[in-house]
Coordinates of N, CA and C in Angstrom, one line a residue:
Chain A
E1 N 1.2 -1.0 -0.1 CA 0.2 0.2 0.4 C 0.9 1.1 0.4
D2 N 0.3 2.2 -1.0 CA 1.1 3.7 -0.9 C 1.2 4.1 0.2
K3 N 2.1 4.8 0.7 CA 2.2 5.5 2.0 C 3.1 6.5 2.0
V4 N 3.1 8.1 2.7 CA 3.7 9.2 2.6 C 3.8 9.5 4.1
V5 N 5.1 9.1 4.9 CA 5.2 9.3 6.1 C 6.0 10.9 6.0
Q6 N 5.2 11.5 7.4 CA 5.9 13.3 7.1 C 6.3 13.3 9.0
S7 N 7.5 13.9 8.8 CA 8.0 13.9 10.3 C 8.6 15.7 10.8
P8 N 8.6 16.3 11.8 CA 7.3 15.8 13.1 C 6.0 16.2 12.6
L9 N 5.3 15.7 13.0 CA 4.0 16.4 12.9 C 3.7 18.0 12.8
S10 N 4.6 18.0 14.2 CA 4.3 19.6 14.5 C 5.5 20.5 15.1
L11 N 6.0 21.5 15.4 CA 6.9 22.1 15.2 C 6.5 23.5 15.5
V12 N 7.6 24.0 16.6 CA 7.2 25.3 17.0 C 8.7 26.1 17.3
V13 N 9.1 27.0 16.5 CA 10.4 27.6 16.1 C 10.0 28.9 16.3
H14 N 11.3 29.7 16.5 CA 11.0 31.5 16.8 C 11.5 32.0 15.1
E15 N 11.1 33.1 15.1 CA 11.5 33.5 13.8 C 13.1 33.4 13.7
G16 N 13.7 33.5 12.5 CA 15.0 33.3 12.1 C 15.3 32.3 12.2
D17 N 14.8 31.3 13.0 CA 15.4 29.8 13.2 C 15.2 29.0 12.0
T18 N 16.2 27.8 11.7 CA 16.4 27.4 10.6 C 15.7 26.0 11.1
V19 N 14.5 25.7 9.9 CA 13.9 24.0 9.9 C 14.3 23.2 9.0
T20 N 13.7 22.1 9.4 CA 14.1 20.6 8.2 C 12.6 19.8 8.3
L21 N 12.5 19.8 7.7 CA 11.0 18.8 7.7 C 11.1 17.5 6.6
N22 N 10.6 16.7 7.3 CA 11.0 15.4 6.9 C 9.9 14.3 6.4
C23 N 10.3 13.6 4.9 CA 9.3 12.9 4.5 C 9.8 11.5 3.6
S24 N 9.1 10.9 4.3 CA 9.7 9.3 3.7 C 8.4 8.9 2.7
Y25 N 8.8 7.9 1.7 CA 7.6 7.5 1.3 C 7.9 6.4 0.1
E26 N 6.8 5.9 0.3 CA 6.7 4.4 -0.8 C 5.6 4.6 -1.6
V27 N 5.8 4.5 -2.8 CA 4.4 5.0 -3.8 C 5.1 4.3 -5.1
T28 N 4.2 3.3 -5.0 CA 4.4 2.3 -6.5 C 4.2 3.5 -7.8
N29 N 5.0 3.2 -8.8 CA 5.5 4.0 -10.2 C 5.4 5.0 -9.4
F30 N 6.6 5.1 -9.0 CA 6.9 6.4 -8.2 C 7.2 7.2 -9.1
R31 N 6.8 8.5 -9.6 CA 7.9 9.7 -10.4 C 8.5 10.5 -10.0
S32 N 7.8 11.5 -8.7 CA 8.3 12.9 -8.6 C 8.0 12.9 -6.9
L33 N 8.4 13.7 -6.1 CA 8.1 14.3 -4.5 C 8.0 15.1 -4.8
L34 N 6.6 16.3 -4.3 CA 6.1 17.0 -4.3 C 6.1 17.7 -3.1
W35 N 6.3 19.4 -2.8 CA 5.8 19.8 -1.5 C 5.2 21.0 -2.1
Y36 N 4.3 21.0 -1.3 CA 2.7 21.9 -1.1 C 2.7 22.9 0.6
K37 N 2.5 24.1 0.2 CA 2.7 25.0 1.5 C 0.7 25.2 2.1
Q38 N 0.1 24.7 2.8 CA -1.2 24.6 3.2 C -1.4 25.9 4.3
E39 N -2.1 26.8 3.9 CA -2.7 28.1 5.3 C -3.7 27.8 5.3
K40 N -4.8 27.0 5.6 CA -6.1 27.2 6.2 C -7.1 27.6 4.8
K41 N -6.2 26.9 3.7 CA -6.9 26.8 2.4 C -6.6 26.2 1.2
A42 N -6.2 26.7 0.0 CA -5.6 25.9 -1.0 C -4.2 25.2 -0.7
P43 N -4.0 23.9 -0.8 CA -2.5 24.0 -0.9 C -1.7 24.7 -2.0
T44 N -0.4 25.6 -2.0 CA -0.2 25.9 -2.9 C 1.6 25.0 -3.4
F45 N 1.5 25.2 -4.5 CA 2.8 24.5 -4.9 C 4.1 24.9 -4.3
L46 N 5.2 24.1 -4.2 CA 6.3 24.3 -3.9 C 7.5 24.3 -4.9
F47 N 7.5 22.7 -4.8 CA 8.8 21.8 -5.6 C 8.2 21.2 -6.1
M48 N 9.0 20.5 -7.0 CA 8.8 18.8 -7.5 C 9.9 18.8 -8.0
L49 N 10.0 17.3 -7.4 CA 11.6 16.8 -7.3 C 11.4 15.2 -8.1
T50 N 12.4 15.4 -9.3 CA 12.1 13.9 -9.8 C 13.5 13.2 -9.6
S51 N 14.7 14.2 -9.6 CA 16.2 13.5 -9.7 C 16.9 13.7 -8.6
S52 N 17.5 12.6 -8.2 CA 18.1 12.3 -6.4 C 19.2 13.5 -6.6
G53 N 19.7 13.7 -5.6 CA 20.9 14.6 -5.1 C 20.7 16.0 -5.7
I54 N 19.9 16.5 -6.3 CA 20.1 17.9 -7.0 C 19.2 18.6 -6.0
E55 N 19.7 19.7 -5.4 CA 18.6 20.5 -4.7 C 17.7 21.8 -5.7
K56 N 16.7 21.9 -5.2 CA 15.7 23.0 -6.0 C 15.9 23.9 -4.3
K57 N 15.8 25.5 -4.9 CA 15.7 26.5 -4.0 C 15.1 27.1 -4.6
S58 N 14.7 28.0 -3.8 CA 13.5 29.1 -3.8 C 13.6 30.4 -2.6
G59 N 14.3 31.3 -3.2 CA 14.2 31.9 -1.8 C 14.7 31.2 -0.5
R60 N 14.1 31.3 1.1 CA 14.7 30.9 2.3 C 14.4 29.3 2.2
L61 N 13.3 28.7 1.0 CA 13.5 27.6 1.2 C 13.9 26.6 0.0
S62 N 14.5 25.1 0.3 CA 15.1 24.2 -0.5 C 14.7 23.4 -0.1
S63 N 14.8 22.0 -0.9 CA 14.3 21.1 -1.1 C 15.1 20.0 -1.8
I64 N 15.6 18.9 -1.5 CA 16.1 17.7 -1.8 C 16.0 16.2 -1.8
L65 N 15.7 15.7 -2.7 CA 15.2 14.5 -3.0 C 16.4 13.0 -2.8
D66 N 16.4 12.1 -2.0 CA 17.0 10.7 -2.1 C 16.2 9.7 -2.6
K67 N 16.5 9.2 -3.6 CA 15.4 8.0 -4.0 C 16.0 6.7 -4.1
K68 N 17.4 6.5 -3.8 CA 17.7 5.7 -3.0 C 17.1 4.7 -1.5
E69 N 17.0 6.3 -0.7 CA 16.5 6.0 0.9 C 15.0 6.4 0.8
L70 N 14.6 6.7 -0.3 CA 13.1 7.2 -0.4 C 12.7 8.3 0.5
F71 N 13.4 9.3 0.6 CA 13.5 10.0 1.4 C 13.8 12.2 1.1
S72 N 13.0 12.7 1.3 CA 13.0 14.3 1.2 C 13.3 15.1 2.3
I73 N 14.0 16.4 2.2 CA 14.0 17.2 3.1 C 13.4 18.9 2.5
L74 N 12.5 19.1 3.3 CA 12.8 20.9 2.9 C 13.0 21.6 4.0
N75 N 14.1 22.3 3.8 CA 14.7 23.2 4.6 C 13.9 24.6 4.5
I76 N 13.8 25.3 5.4 CA 13.2 26.7 5.8 C 14.7 27.3 6.5
T77 N 14.9 28.6 5.9 CA 16.0 28.9 6.6 C 15.8 30.6 7.3
A78 N 16.5 31.3 8.3 CA 15.5 32.9 8.8 C 14.1 32.7 8.6
T79 N 13.4 31.7 9.1 CA 12.1 31.2 9.2 C 11.5 33.3 9.5
Q80 N 10.0 33.0 9.0 CA 9.4 34.2 9.0 C 7.8 33.6 9.9
T81 N 6.9 34.5 10.5 CA 6.1 34.5 10.7 C 5.2 33.7 9.9
G82 N 5.3 34.4 8.4 CA 4.7 34.0 7.4 C 4.8 32.4 6.7
D83 N 5.6 31.8 7.6 CA 6.1 30.6 6.7 C 5.1 30.1 7.6
S84 N 4.1 30.5 8.9 CA 3.6 29.5 9.6 C 2.6 28.7 8.8
A85 N 2.5 27.6 8.9 CA 1.4 26.7 7.8 C 1.2 25.3 8.1
V86 N 0.5 24.4 7.5 CA 0.7 23.0 7.1 C 1.7 22.8 5.6
Y87 N 2.9 22.0 5.9 CA 3.5 22.0 5.0 C 3.3 20.4 4.6
L88 N 2.8 19.9 3.1 CA 2.2 18.6 2.7 C 3.3 18.2 1.8
C89 N 4.0 17.0 1.9 CA 4.7 16.1 1.2 C 3.9 15.2 0.0
A90 N 4.1 14.7 -0.9 CA 3.2 14.1 -2.0 C 4.1 13.2 -2.7
G91 N 3.8 11.8 -2.7 CA 4.5 11.1 -3.9 C 3.7 11.1 -5.3
L92 N 4.5 11.8 -5.9 CA 4.0 10.9 -7.8 C 3.6 9.8 -8.4
S93 N 2.5 9.2 -8.1 CA 2.5 7.9 -9.0 C 1.8 8.2 -10.7
V94 N 2.4 7.6 -11.3 CA 1.6 7.8 -12.3 C 2.3 6.3 -13.4
G95 N 0.9 5.7 -13.7 CA 0.6 4.2 -13.9 C -0.5 4.0 -14.9
G96 N -0.4 3.6 -16.3 CA -1.2 3.3 -16.8 C -1.9 4.6 -17.3
A97 N -3.6 4.8 -17.3 CA -4.2 5.8 -17.4 C -4.2 6.7 -16.4
T98 N -3.5 7.3 -15.3 CA -3.5 7.5 -14.1 C -2.3 8.2 -13.8
N99 N -2.6 9.3 -12.7 CA -1.7 9.8 -11.9 C -2.3 10.4 -10.9
K100 N -1.5 10.3 -9.8 CA -2.5 10.9 -8.8 C -1.1 11.2 -7.9
L101 N -1.5 12.1 -6.8 CA -0.9 12.4 -5.3 C -0.9 11.7 -4.5
I102 N -0.2 11.1 -3.5 CA -0.1 10.2 -2.6 C 0.3 11.1 -1.3
F103 N -0.8 11.6 -0.6 CA -0.1 13.2 0.6 C 0.2 11.9 1.4
G104 N 1.0 12.9 2.5 CA 1.4 12.4 3.8 C 0.6 13.6 4.8
T105 N 0.6 13.4 5.7 CA -0.4 14.1 7.0 C 0.1 15.3 7.1
G106 N 1.5 15.9 6.9 CA 2.3 17.0 6.7 C 2.8 17.4 8.2
T107 N 3.4 18.5 8.0 CA 4.4 19.1 9.4 C 3.3 20.6 9.4
L108 N 2.5 20.4 10.8 CA 2.2 21.8 11.3 C 3.5 22.8 11.8
L109 N 3.8 23.8 10.9 CA 4.9 24.9 11.6 C 4.3 26.1 12.1
A110 N 4.6 26.5 12.9 CA 4.3 27.6 13.7 C 5.8 28.7 14.1
V111 N 5.5 29.4 13.7 CA 7.3 30.3 14.0 C 6.1 31.7 14.7
Q112 N 7.2 32.0 16.2 CA 6.4 33.1 16.7 C 7.3 34.1 16.6
P113 N 6.6 35.3 17.2 CA 7.9 36.3 16.9 C 8.5 36.4 17.8
Chain B
G1 N -12.7 33.3 -13.9 CA -12.1 33.6 -13.1 C -10.6 32.7 -13.1
A2 N -9.7 33.6 -12.3 CA -8.1 33.0 -12.8 C -8.4 31.6 -12.1
G3 N -8.5 31.6 -10.9 CA -7.7 29.8 -10.5 C -9.5 29.2 -10.5
V4 N -9.0 28.0 -9.5 CA -10.0 26.7 -9.5 C -11.2 27.2 -8.5
S5 N -12.4 27.9 -9.0 CA -13.5 27.8 -8.4 C -14.6 26.6 -7.7
Q6 N -14.6 26.5 -6.4 CA -15.6 25.5 -5.9 C -16.4 26.0 -5.1
S7 N -17.7 25.0 -5.1 CA -19.1 25.8 -4.7 C -20.2 24.7 -3.9
P8 N -20.7 24.5 -2.9 CA -20.5 25.7 -2.1 C -19.2 26.0 -1.0
R9 N -19.2 26.8 -0.3 CA -17.7 26.6 0.1 C -17.9 26.3 1.8
Y10 N -19.2 26.1 2.0 CA -19.3 25.1 2.6 C -20.8 24.7 2.8
K11 N -21.3 23.6 3.9 CA -22.4 23.1 3.5 C -22.5 22.1 4.3
V12 N -23.5 22.3 5.2 CA -24.2 21.7 6.1 C -24.9 20.6 5.9
A13 N -25.3 19.6 6.1 CA -26.0 18.5 5.8 C -26.4 17.4 6.9
K14 N -27.7 17.4 6.6 CA -28.5 16.0 7.7 C -28.4 14.7 7.2
R15 N -27.8 13.9 8.2 CA -26.9 12.3 8.0 C -28.4 11.7 6.9
G16 N -27.9 11.6 5.7 CA -28.8 10.8 5.0 C -29.5 12.0 4.0
Q17 N -28.7 12.8 4.0 CA -29.1 13.8 2.5 C -28.2 13.6 1.7
D18 N -28.6 13.8 0.4 CA -27.8 13.9 -0.7 C -27.1 15.2 -1.0
V19 N -25.8 15.0 -1.5 CA -24.9 16.6 -1.5 C -24.7 16.6 -2.9
A20 N -24.3 17.5 -3.6 CA -23.6 18.0 -4.7 C -22.4 18.7 -4.3
L21 N -20.9 19.0 -4.9 CA -20.3 20.1 -4.9 C -19.9 20.0 -6.3
R22 N -19.3 21.1 -6.7 CA -19.2 21.7 -7.7 C -17.8 22.0 -8.0
C23 N -16.9 22.4 -9.3 CA -15.3 22.3 -9.4 C -15.5 23.4 -10.4
D24 N -15.5 24.1 -11.0 CA -14.8 25.2 -12.5 C -13.5 24.9 -12.2
P25 N -12.7 24.2 -13.1 CA -11.3 24.3 -13.1 C -10.7 25.5 -13.9
I26 N -9.8 25.4 -13.9 CA -9.0 26.9 -14.6 C -9.4 26.4 -16.0
S27 N -9.8 27.3 -17.2 CA -10.3 27.1 -18.3 C -9.2 26.3 -19.2
G28 N -9.4 25.3 -19.9 CA -8.6 24.8 -20.7 C -7.5 23.4 -20.1
H29 N -7.7 23.7 -18.6 CA -6.9 22.6 -18.2 C -7.5 21.1 -18.3
V30 N -6.6 20.4 -18.9 CA -7.1 19.1 -19.3 C -7.2 18.0 -17.8
S31 N -7.0 17.9 -17.4 CA -6.9 17.3 -16.0 C -7.5 17.7 -14.6
L32 N -8.1 17.2 -14.4 CA -9.2 17.8 -13.3 C -9.2 16.0 -12.0
F33 N -8.8 16.5 -10.8 CA -8.6 15.9 -9.9 C -9.6 16.2 -8.4
W34 N -10.1 15.2 -7.9 CA -10.9 15.3 -6.4 C -10.0 14.7 -5.5
Y35 N -9.8 15.2 -4.3 CA -9.3 15.1 -3.2 C -10.5 15.3 -1.7
Q36 N -10.6 14.3 -0.8 CA -11.2 14.1 0.4 C -9.7 14.6 1.6
Q37 N -10.5 15.6 2.0 CA -8.9 16.4 3.4 C -9.8 16.3 5.0
A38 N -9.8 15.1 5.8 CA -10.2 15.1 7.4 C -9.3 16.0 7.7
L39 N -9.9 16.3 8.9 CA -9.3 17.0 9.5 C -8.1 16.9 10.4
G40 N -6.7 17.7 10.0 CA -5.6 17.0 10.5 C -4.9 15.9 9.6
Q41 N -5.4 15.7 8.2 CA -5.2 14.9 7.8 C -4.5 15.6 6.5
G42 N -3.8 14.7 5.4 CA -3.3 15.6 3.9 C -4.6 14.9 2.8
P43 N -4.2 15.1 2.0 CA -5.9 15.5 1.2 C -5.5 13.6 0.5
E44 N -6.6 13.3 0.5 CA -6.5 11.6 -0.2 C -7.4 12.0 -1.4
F45 N -6.8 11.1 -2.3 CA -7.0 10.9 -3.4 C -8.5 10.0 -4.1
L46 N -9.0 11.0 -4.5 CA -10.7 10.3 -4.7 C -11.0 9.9 -6.4
T47 N -10.4 10.9 -7.1 CA -10.5 10.4 -8.7 C -10.0 11.3 -9.6
Y48 N -10.1 11.0 -10.6 CA -9.5 11.7 -11.9 C -10.0 11.9 -12.8
F49 N -10.0 12.9 -14.0 CA -10.7 12.7 -15.0 C -9.6 13.7 -16.0
Q50 N -9.4 12.6 -17.2 CA -9.2 13.4 -18.3 C -10.0 14.2 -19.3
N51 N -9.6 15.4 -19.7 CA -11.1 15.7 -20.2 C -12.6 15.4 -19.6
E52 N -13.2 14.6 -20.4 CA -14.3 14.5 -19.5 C -14.3 12.6 -19.4
A53 N -13.6 11.9 -19.6 CA -12.8 10.8 -18.9 C -12.9 10.6 -17.9
Q54 N -13.3 9.9 -17.3 CA -12.9 9.3 -15.5 C -12.5 7.9 -15.8
L55 N -11.0 8.6 -15.7 CA -9.8 7.6 -16.0 C -9.5 6.9 -14.6
D56 N -9.8 7.2 -13.4 CA -9.4 6.5 -12.0 C -10.3 6.8 -11.2
K57 N -11.0 5.9 -10.6 CA -11.8 6.5 -9.4 C -11.9 5.5 -8.2
S58 N -10.6 5.0 -8.3 CA -10.2 4.2 -7.2 C -10.0 4.8 -5.9
G59 N -9.9 5.8 -5.6 CA -10.2 6.5 -4.3 C -11.7 7.0 -3.6
L60 N -12.8 6.9 -4.5 CA -14.1 6.8 -4.2 C -14.2 6.1 -3.3
P61 N -14.7 6.4 -1.7 CA -14.9 4.9 -0.6 C -16.1 3.9 -1.0
S62 N -16.5 4.5 -1.5 CA -18.1 3.7 -1.6 C -18.9 3.9 -2.5
D63 N -19.5 3.2 -3.3 CA -20.8 3.8 -3.9 C -21.4 4.4 -3.9
R64 N -21.6 5.3 -2.9 CA -22.1 6.6 -2.5 C -22.0 7.9 -3.1
F65 N -20.5 7.9 -3.6 CA -19.6 8.4 -4.3 C -19.7 8.8 -6.1
F66 N -20.0 9.5 -6.2 CA -20.2 9.4 -7.7 C -19.5 11.2 -8.4
A67 N -19.0 10.8 -9.3 CA -18.2 12.1 -10.0 C -18.4 12.1 -11.1
E68 N -19.0 13.5 -11.9 CA -19.0 13.7 -13.6 C -18.5 14.8 -14.0
R69 N -17.6 14.9 -15.2 CA -17.2 15.8 -15.8 C -17.7 15.8 -17.5
P70 N -19.1 15.6 -17.6 CA -19.6 15.5 -18.9 C -19.3 16.7 -20.1
E71 N -18.7 17.4 -20.1 CA -18.2 18.6 -21.1 C -16.7 18.6 -20.9
G72 N -16.0 18.2 -20.3 CA -14.7 18.1 -20.2 C -14.5 19.3 -18.9
S73 N -15.3 20.1 -18.6 CA -15.0 21.4 -17.7 C -15.2 21.5 -16.7
V74 N -16.4 21.9 -16.2 CA -17.1 21.6 -14.6 C -17.2 20.3 -14.2
S75 N -16.8 19.9 -13.2 CA -17.0 18.6 -12.5 C -18.1 18.6 -11.2
T76 N -18.5 17.7 -11.3 CA -19.4 17.6 -10.1 C -18.9 16.5 -8.9
L77 N -18.8 16.4 -7.8 CA -19.1 15.7 -6.9 C -19.9 15.5 -6.3
K78 N -21.0 14.4 -6.0 CA -21.9 13.8 -5.6 C -22.0 12.6 -4.5
I79 N -22.1 13.1 -3.5 CA -22.3 12.3 -2.6 C -24.0 11.9 -1.5
Q80 N -24.2 10.6 -1.8 CA -25.5 9.7 -1.8 C -25.4 9.7 -0.2
R81 N -26.8 9.8 0.5 CA -27.1 9.5 1.9 C -25.9 9.6 2.8
T82 N -25.4 11.0 2.8 CA -24.3 11.4 3.6 C -24.3 10.2 5.2
Q83 N -22.8 10.4 5.4 CA -23.0 10.1 6.5 C -22.5 10.8 7.3
Q84 N -21.5 10.7 9.2 CA -21.0 11.7 9.4 C -19.5 11.0 9.0
E85 N -18.6 10.2 8.5 CA -17.7 10.1 8.2 C -17.2 10.7 6.6
D86 N -17.7 11.1 6.1 CA -18.4 11.8 4.8 C -17.4 13.4 5.1
S87 N -17.7 14.1 6.3 CA -17.5 14.8 6.9 C -16.0 15.6 6.4
A88 N -15.6 16.6 6.3 CA -14.3 16.9 5.2 C -14.1 18.1 4.6
V89 N -13.0 18.5 3.9 CA -12.6 19.5 3.0 C -12.3 18.6 1.6
Y90 N -13.3 19.0 0.6 CA -13.5 18.3 -0.1 C -12.9 18.9 -1.4
L91 N -11.5 19.2 -1.9 CA -11.0 19.7 -2.8 C -10.5 19.4 -4.3
C92 N -10.8 20.4 -4.9 CA -10.6 20.1 -6.3 C -9.4 20.9 -6.9
A93 N -8.6 20.1 -7.6 CA -7.6 20.4 -8.4 C -7.5 20.2 -9.9
S94 N -6.8 21.2 -10.6 CA -6.6 20.7 -12.0 C -5.4 21.2 -12.6
S95 N -5.0 20.5 -13.8 CA -3.6 20.4 -14.5 C -4.0 20.9 -15.7
P96 N -3.0 21.7 -16.8 CA -2.9 21.7 -18.1 C -2.2 20.7 -18.9
W97 N -2.1 19.4 -18.1 CA -1.1 18.4 -18.6 C -1.7 16.9 -18.2
T98 N -1.6 16.4 -19.4 CA -2.1 14.9 -19.1 C -1.0 14.1 -18.6
E99 N 0.0 13.7 -19.7 CA 0.8 12.4 -19.4 C 2.0 13.3 -18.9
A100 N 2.7 14.2 -19.1 CA 3.5 15.1 -19.3 C 3.5 15.7 -18.2
Y101 N 3.4 15.1 -16.7 CA 2.8 15.8 -16.0 C 3.7 16.6 -15.4
T102 N 3.5 17.8 -14.8 CA 4.4 18.6 -14.5 C 4.7 18.6 -13.0
G103 N 3.6 18.5 -12.3 CA 3.0 18.4 -10.8 C 2.8 19.5 -10.1
E104 N 2.7 20.7 -11.2 CA 2.0 21.7 -10.6 C 0.8 21.6 -10.6
L105 N -0.1 21.1 -9.6 CA -1.5 21.1 -9.6 C -2.3 22.7 -9.1
F106 N -2.7 22.8 -9.4 CA -3.7 24.1 -9.0 C -4.9 23.4 -8.2
F107 N -4.5 24.5 -6.7 CA -6.1 24.2 -6.0 C -7.6 24.9 -5.7
G108 N -8.3 24.0 -6.0 CA -9.7 25.1 -5.6 C -9.3 25.2 -3.8
E109 N -10.0 26.4 -3.3 CA -9.7 26.7 -1.9 C -10.9 25.5 -1.2
G110 N -11.8 24.6 -1.8 CA -12.2 23.2 -1.0 C -13.7 23.7 -0.7
S111 N -14.3 22.9 -0.6 CA -16.1 22.8 -0.3 C -16.1 21.9 1.0
R112 N -15.9 22.5 2.4 CA -16.5 22.3 3.4 C -17.7 21.2 4.1
L113 N -17.3 20.4 3.9 CA -18.9 19.7 4.1 C -18.8 18.9 6.0
T114 N -19.9 19.4 5.8 CA -20.0 18.9 7.7 C -21.5 18.1 7.5
V115 N -21.5 17.1 8.0 CA -22.5 15.7 8.9 C -23.1 16.2 9.5
L116 N -24.2 16.3 10.0 CA -24.8 16.4 11.7 C -25.3 15.1 11.5

């Protein structure tokens, strides 16, 4: 059965801290690993990782995928209160006529001023 | 509009009632997905359309759930004889891609269903 496990489930930090969010996956017909940010409404896309070992960066956020260990991390440096959200990791399964995202339960990040 | 639009945003139903949730994807988007997100959980896949064809409905939890996209644009998720365990946010997402999937799904803000 497909599964995506995120840790920690929740995290409280202070502004300026650096955080690392973890995601492990077991997804059949795995194609890519995606990260989304969800702030009480629609998840918004952050990264898609398809190749191992290649870091993707966007401002203070970065992410990397390890396809051997079936693992990804999302780093946020110099956190700000606006980073407070649930961060969702999802494995993209592509097979036959379908493609779908298998989501983890998310990591709830709270950044205190 | 520019984004994925869902309606109603909030729906309260009595147990046993039928509900219909609507999704207006971004114009021209080929792929459309429905996800169910229970409180404190990640979204769970329900079904996938490519244009008007429902290519995957493996995530629909029971035969009380039915989805359609008759003209390849607007989609409706129907839940018959609602049960309390159906209470969740139902997210719709669309993508311009089919097999050449880039990963960037555009999500709507969801329809929050509460079954009393």
